[in-house]
PDB file of C-alpha atoms in Angstrom:
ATOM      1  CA  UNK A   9       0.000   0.000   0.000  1.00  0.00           C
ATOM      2  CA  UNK A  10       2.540   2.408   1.007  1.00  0.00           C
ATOM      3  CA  UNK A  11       4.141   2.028  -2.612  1.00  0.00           C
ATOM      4  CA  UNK A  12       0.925   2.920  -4.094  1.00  0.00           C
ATOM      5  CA  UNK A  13       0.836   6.445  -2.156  1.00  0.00           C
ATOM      6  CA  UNK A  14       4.582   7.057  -2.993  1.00  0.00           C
ATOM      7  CA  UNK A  15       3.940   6.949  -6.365  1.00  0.00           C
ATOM      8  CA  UNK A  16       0.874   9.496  -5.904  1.00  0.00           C
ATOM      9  CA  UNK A  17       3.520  11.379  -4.049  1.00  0.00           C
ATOM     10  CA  UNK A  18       5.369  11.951  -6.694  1.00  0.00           C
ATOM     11  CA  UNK A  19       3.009  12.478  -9.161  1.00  0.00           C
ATOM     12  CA  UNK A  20       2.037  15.629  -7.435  1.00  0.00           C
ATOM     13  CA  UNK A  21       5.243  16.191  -6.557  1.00  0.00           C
ATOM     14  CA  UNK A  22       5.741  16.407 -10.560  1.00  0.00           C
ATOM     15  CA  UNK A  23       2.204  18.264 -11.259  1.00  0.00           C
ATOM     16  CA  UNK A  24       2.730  20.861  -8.773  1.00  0.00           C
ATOM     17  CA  UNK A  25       5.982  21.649 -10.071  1.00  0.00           C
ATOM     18  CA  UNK A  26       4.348  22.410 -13.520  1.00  0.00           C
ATOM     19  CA  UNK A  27       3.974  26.021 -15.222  1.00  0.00           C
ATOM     20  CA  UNK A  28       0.837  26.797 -17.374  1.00  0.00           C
ATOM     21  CA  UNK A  29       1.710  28.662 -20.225  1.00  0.00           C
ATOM     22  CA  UNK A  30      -1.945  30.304 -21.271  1.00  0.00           C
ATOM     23  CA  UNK A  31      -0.760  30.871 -24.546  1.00  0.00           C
ATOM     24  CA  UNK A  32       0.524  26.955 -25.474  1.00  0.00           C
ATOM     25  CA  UNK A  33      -1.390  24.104 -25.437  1.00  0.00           C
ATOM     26  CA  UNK A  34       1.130  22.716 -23.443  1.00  0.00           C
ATOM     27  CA  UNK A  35       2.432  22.862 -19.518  1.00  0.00           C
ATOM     28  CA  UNK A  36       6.618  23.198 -19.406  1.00  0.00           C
ATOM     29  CA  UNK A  37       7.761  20.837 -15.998  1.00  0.00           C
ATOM     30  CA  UNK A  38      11.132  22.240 -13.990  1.00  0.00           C
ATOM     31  CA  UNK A  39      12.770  18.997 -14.327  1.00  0.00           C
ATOM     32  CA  UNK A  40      13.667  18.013 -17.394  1.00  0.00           C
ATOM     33  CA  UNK A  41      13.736  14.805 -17.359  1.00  0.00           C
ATOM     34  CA  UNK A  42       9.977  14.908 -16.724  1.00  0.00           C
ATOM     35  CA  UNK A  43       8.040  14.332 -19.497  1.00  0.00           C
ATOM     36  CA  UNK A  44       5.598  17.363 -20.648  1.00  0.00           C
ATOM     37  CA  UNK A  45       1.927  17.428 -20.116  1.00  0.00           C
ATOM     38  CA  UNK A  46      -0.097  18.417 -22.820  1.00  0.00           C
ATOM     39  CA  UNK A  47      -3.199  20.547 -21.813  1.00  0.00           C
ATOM     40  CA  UNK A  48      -6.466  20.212 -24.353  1.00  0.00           C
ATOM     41  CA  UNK A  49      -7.320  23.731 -24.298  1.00  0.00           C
ATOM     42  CA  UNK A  50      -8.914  23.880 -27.953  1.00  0.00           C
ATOM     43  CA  UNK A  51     -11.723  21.683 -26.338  1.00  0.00           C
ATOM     44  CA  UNK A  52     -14.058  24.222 -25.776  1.00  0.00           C
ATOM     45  CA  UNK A  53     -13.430  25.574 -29.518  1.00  0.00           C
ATOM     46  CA  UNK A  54     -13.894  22.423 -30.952  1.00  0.00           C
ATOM     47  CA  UNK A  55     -17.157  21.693 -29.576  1.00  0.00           C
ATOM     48  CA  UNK A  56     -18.573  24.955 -29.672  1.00  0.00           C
ATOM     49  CA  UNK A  57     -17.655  24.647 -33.446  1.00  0.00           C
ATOM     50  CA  UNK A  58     -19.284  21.538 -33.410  1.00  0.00           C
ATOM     51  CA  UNK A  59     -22.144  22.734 -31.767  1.00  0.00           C
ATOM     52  CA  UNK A  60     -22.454  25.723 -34.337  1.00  0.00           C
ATOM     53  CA  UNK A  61     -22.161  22.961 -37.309  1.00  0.00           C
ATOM     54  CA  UNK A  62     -25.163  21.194 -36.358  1.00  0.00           C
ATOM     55  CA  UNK A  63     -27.012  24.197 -35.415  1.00  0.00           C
ATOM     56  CA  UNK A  64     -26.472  25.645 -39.478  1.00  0.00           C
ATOM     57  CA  UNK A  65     -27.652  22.067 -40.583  1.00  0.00           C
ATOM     58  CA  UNK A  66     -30.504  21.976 -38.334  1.00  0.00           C
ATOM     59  CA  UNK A  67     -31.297  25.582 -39.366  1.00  0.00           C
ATOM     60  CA  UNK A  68     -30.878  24.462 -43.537  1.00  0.00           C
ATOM     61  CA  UNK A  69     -33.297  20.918 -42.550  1.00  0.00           C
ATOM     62  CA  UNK A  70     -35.861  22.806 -41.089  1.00  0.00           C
ATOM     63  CA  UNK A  71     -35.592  25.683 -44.037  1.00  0.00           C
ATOM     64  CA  UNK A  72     -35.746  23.012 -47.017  1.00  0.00           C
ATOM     65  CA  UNK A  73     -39.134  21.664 -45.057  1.00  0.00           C
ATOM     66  CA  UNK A  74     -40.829  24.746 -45.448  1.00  0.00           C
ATOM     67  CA  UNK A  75     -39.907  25.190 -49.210  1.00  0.00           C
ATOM     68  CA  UNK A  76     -41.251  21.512 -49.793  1.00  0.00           C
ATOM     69  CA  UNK A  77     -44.361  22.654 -48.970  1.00  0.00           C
ATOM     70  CA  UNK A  78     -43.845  21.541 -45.049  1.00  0.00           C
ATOM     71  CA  UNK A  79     -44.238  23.631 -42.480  1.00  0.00           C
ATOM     72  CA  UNK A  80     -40.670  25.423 -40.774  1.00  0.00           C
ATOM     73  CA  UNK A  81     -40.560  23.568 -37.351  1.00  0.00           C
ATOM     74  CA  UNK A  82     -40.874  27.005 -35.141  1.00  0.00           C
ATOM     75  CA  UNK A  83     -43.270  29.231 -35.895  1.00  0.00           C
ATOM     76  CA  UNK A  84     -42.818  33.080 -35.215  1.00  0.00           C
ATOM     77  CA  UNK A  85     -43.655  36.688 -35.456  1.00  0.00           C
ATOM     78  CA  UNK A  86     -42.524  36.732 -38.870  1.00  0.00           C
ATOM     79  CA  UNK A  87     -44.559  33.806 -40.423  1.00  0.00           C
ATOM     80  CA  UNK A  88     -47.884  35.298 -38.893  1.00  0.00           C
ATOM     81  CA  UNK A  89     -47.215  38.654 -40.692  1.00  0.00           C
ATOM     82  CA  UNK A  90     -46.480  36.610 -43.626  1.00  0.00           C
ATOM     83  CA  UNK A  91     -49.956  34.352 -43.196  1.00  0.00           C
ATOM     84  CA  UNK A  92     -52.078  37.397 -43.535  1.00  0.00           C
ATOM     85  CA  UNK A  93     -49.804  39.158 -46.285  1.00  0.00           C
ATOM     86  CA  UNK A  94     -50.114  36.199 -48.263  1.00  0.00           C
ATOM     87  CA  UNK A  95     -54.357  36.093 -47.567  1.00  0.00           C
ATOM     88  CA  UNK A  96     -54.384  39.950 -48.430  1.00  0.00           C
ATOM     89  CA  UNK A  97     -52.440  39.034 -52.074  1.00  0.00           C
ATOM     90  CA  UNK A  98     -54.105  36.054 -52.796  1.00  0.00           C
ATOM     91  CA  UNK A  99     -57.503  38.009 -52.292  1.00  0.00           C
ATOM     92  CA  UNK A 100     -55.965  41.147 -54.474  1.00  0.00           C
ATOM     93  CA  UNK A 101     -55.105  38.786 -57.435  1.00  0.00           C
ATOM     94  CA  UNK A 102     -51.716  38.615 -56.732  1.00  0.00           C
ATOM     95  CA  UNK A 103     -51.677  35.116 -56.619  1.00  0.00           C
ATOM     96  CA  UNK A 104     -53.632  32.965 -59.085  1.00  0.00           C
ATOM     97  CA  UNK A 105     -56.137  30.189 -58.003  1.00  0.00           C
ATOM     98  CA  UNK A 106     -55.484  26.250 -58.544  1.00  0.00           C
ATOM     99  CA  UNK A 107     -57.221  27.563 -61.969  1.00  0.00           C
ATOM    100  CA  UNK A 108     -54.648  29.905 -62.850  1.00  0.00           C
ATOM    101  CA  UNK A 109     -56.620  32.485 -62.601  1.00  0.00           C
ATOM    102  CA  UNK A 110     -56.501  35.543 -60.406  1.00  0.00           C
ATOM    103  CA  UNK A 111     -59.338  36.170 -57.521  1.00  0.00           C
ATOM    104  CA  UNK A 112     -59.969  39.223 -56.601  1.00  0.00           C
ATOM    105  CA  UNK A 113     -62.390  39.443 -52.862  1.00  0.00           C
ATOM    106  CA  UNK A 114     -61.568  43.213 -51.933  1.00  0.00           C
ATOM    107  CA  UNK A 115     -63.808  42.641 -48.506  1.00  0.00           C
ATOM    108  CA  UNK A 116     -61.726  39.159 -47.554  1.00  0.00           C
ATOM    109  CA  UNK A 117     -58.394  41.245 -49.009  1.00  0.00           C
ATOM    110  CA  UNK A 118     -59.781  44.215 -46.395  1.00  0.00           C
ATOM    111  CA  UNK A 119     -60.075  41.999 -43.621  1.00  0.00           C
ATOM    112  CA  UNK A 120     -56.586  40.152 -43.573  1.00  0.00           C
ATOM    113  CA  UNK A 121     -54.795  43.581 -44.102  1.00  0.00           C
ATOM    114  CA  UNK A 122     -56.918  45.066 -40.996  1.00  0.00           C
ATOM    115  CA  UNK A 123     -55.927  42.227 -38.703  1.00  0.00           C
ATOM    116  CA  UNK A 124     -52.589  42.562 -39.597  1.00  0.00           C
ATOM    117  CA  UNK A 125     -53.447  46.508 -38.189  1.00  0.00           C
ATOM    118  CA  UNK A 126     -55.134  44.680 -35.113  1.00  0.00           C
ATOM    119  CA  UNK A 127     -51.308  43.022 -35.278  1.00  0.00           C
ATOM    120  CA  UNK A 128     -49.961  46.521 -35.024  1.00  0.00           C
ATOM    121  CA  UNK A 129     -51.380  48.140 -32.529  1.00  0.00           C
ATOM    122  CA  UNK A 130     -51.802  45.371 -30.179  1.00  0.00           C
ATOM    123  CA  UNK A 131     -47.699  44.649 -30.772  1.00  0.00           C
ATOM    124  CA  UNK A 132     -47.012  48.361 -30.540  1.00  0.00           C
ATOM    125  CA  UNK A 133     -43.656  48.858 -28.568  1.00  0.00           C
ATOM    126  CA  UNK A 134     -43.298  45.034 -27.862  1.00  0.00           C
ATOM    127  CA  UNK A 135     -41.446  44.440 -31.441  1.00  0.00           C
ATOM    128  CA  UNK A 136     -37.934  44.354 -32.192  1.00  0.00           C
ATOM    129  CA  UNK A 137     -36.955  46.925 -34.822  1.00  0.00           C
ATOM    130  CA  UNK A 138     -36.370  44.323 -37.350  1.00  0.00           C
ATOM    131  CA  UNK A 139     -40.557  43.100 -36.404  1.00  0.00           C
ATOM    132  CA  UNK A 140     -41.781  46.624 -36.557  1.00  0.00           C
ATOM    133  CA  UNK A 141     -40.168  47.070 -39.975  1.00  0.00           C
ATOM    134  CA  UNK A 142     -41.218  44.236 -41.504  1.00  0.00           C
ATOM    135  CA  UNK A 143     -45.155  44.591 -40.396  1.00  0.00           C
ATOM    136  CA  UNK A 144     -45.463  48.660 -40.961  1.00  0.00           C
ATOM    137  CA  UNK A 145     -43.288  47.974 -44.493  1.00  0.00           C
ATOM    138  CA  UNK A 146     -45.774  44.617 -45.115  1.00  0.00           C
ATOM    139  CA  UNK A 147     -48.975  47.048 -44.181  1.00  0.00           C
ATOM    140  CA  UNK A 148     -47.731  50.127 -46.114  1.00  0.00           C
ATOM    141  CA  UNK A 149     -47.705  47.335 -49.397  1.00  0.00           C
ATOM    142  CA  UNK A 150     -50.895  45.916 -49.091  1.00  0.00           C
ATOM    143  CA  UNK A 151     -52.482  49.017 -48.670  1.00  0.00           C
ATOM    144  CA  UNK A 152     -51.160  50.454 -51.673  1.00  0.00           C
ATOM    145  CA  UNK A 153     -51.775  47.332 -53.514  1.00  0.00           C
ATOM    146  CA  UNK A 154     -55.365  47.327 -52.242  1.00  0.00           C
ATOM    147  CA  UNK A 155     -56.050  50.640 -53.051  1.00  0.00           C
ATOM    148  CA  UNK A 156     -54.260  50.085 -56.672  1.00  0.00           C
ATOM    149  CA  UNK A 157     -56.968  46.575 -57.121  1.00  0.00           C
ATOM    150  CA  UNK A 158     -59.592  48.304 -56.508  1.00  0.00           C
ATOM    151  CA  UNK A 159     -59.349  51.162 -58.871  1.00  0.00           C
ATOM    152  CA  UNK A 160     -58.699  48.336 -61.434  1.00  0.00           C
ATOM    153  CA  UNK A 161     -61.958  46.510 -60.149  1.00  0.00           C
ATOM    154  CA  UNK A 162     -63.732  49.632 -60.855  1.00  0.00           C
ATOM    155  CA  UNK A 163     -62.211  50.282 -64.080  1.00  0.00           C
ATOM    156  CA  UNK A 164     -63.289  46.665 -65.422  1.00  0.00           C
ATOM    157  CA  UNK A 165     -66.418  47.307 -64.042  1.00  0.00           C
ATOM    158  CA  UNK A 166     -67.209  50.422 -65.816  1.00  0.00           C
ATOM    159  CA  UNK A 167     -65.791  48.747 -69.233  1.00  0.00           C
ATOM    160  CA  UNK A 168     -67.950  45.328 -68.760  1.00  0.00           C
ATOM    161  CA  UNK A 169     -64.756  43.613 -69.010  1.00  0.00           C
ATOM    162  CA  UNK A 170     -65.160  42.187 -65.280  1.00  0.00           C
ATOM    163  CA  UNK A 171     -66.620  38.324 -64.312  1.00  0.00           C
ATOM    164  CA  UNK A 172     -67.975  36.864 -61.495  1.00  0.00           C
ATOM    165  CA  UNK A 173     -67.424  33.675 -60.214  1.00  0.00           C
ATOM    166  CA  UNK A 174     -70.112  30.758 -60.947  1.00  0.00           C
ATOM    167  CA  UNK A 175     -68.358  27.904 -59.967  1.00  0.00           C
ATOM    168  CA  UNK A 176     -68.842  27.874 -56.307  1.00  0.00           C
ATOM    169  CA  UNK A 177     -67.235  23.916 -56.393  1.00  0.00           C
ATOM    170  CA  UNK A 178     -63.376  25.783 -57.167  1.00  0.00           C
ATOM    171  CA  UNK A 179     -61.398  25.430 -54.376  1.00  0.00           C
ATOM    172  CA  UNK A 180     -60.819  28.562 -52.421  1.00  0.00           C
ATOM    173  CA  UNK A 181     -64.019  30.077 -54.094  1.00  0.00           C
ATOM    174  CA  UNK A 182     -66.104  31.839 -51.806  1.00  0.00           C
ATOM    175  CA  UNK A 183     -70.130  31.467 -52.857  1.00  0.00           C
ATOM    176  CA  UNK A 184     -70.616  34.951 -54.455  1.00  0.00           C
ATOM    177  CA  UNK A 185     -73.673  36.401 -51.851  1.00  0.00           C
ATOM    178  CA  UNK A 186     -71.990  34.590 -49.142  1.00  0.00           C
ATOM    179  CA  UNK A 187     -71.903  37.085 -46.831  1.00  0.00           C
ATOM    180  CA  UNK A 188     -68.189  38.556 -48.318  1.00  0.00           C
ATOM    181  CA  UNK A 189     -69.251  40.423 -51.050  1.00  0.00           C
ATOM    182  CA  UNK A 190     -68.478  39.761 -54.774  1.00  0.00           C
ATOM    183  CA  UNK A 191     -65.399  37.323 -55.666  1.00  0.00           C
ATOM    184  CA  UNK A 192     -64.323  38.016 -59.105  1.00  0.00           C
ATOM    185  CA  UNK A 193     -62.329  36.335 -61.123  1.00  0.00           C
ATOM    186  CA  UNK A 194     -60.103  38.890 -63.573  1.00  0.00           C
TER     187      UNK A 194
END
């Protein structure tokens, strides 16, 4: 037993005598005839580089499921705004039915782009700048957009050029008399 705590001894004997250089990976002894220790201080760098790695390829995975059609795993600020924005434009004509046709609703348009407004002011001063740029610059679009539609509604209108929706079986159509106003495909 006593040979086991000698050797202990002079293992500490040897550690205690070492010098840490911070700025080498490796600890210089006073005797040397003792072997040097080498220190793994690029640890911490390696796995934080590995943790940053699989966070980028967790970050591309969950991006290539949303453009696959899937939906991105977290859900945020930004992907409401962009719910509604996409309801308003789809509803402006901005984005054609399973038909290929645009739709134009300017009541269902008017009613996404005011509860993105309802979005505003209940988010006001709670919004990072980035958040508050992004929904007044997504607001200040569709507004000008709707305004822009429905001249062009009115227009077609007034030249006979415009037709309402009979197929009520389309998907996405809303029954003209519905209780939305008249859909209209242009």
């Amino acid at each position: 037993m006593s040979h086991g705590i000698q050797d202990h001894d002079m293992c500490f004997r040897a550690l205690s005598g070492a010098i840490i250089n911070p700025n080498r990976t490796e600890a210089a002894m006073t005797d040397p005839d003792t072997p040097k220790i080498i220190v793994d201080d690029d640890w911490k760098s390696s796995a934080k580089a590995e943790k940053e790695k699989l966070a980028a390829a967790e970050k591309e995975k969950s991006q290539q499921g949303a453009a696959q059609g899937g939906f991105p795993e977290k859900m945020g600020f930004k992907e409401l705004i962009s719910l509604f924005a996409t309801q308003a434009l789809m509803y402006l004509g901005a984005i054609p039915d399973q038909s290929g046709r645009a739709m134009v609703s300017l009541e269902i348009a008017k009613l996404n782009i005011d509860l993105l407004a309802v979005v505003q002011e209940k988010t006001k001063g709670n919004l990072s700048d980035e958040e508050q740029e992004m929904l007044d610059g997504t607001l200040n679009e569709l507004r000008m957009q709707f305004v822009e539609v429905a001249k062009a509604v009115e227009q077609a209108a007034a030249d006979g050029t415009l037709q309402h929706m009979q197929d009520p079986g389309v998907a996405g159509s809303i029954n003209p008399g519905g209780g939305f106003g008249a859909d209209l495909k242009l």
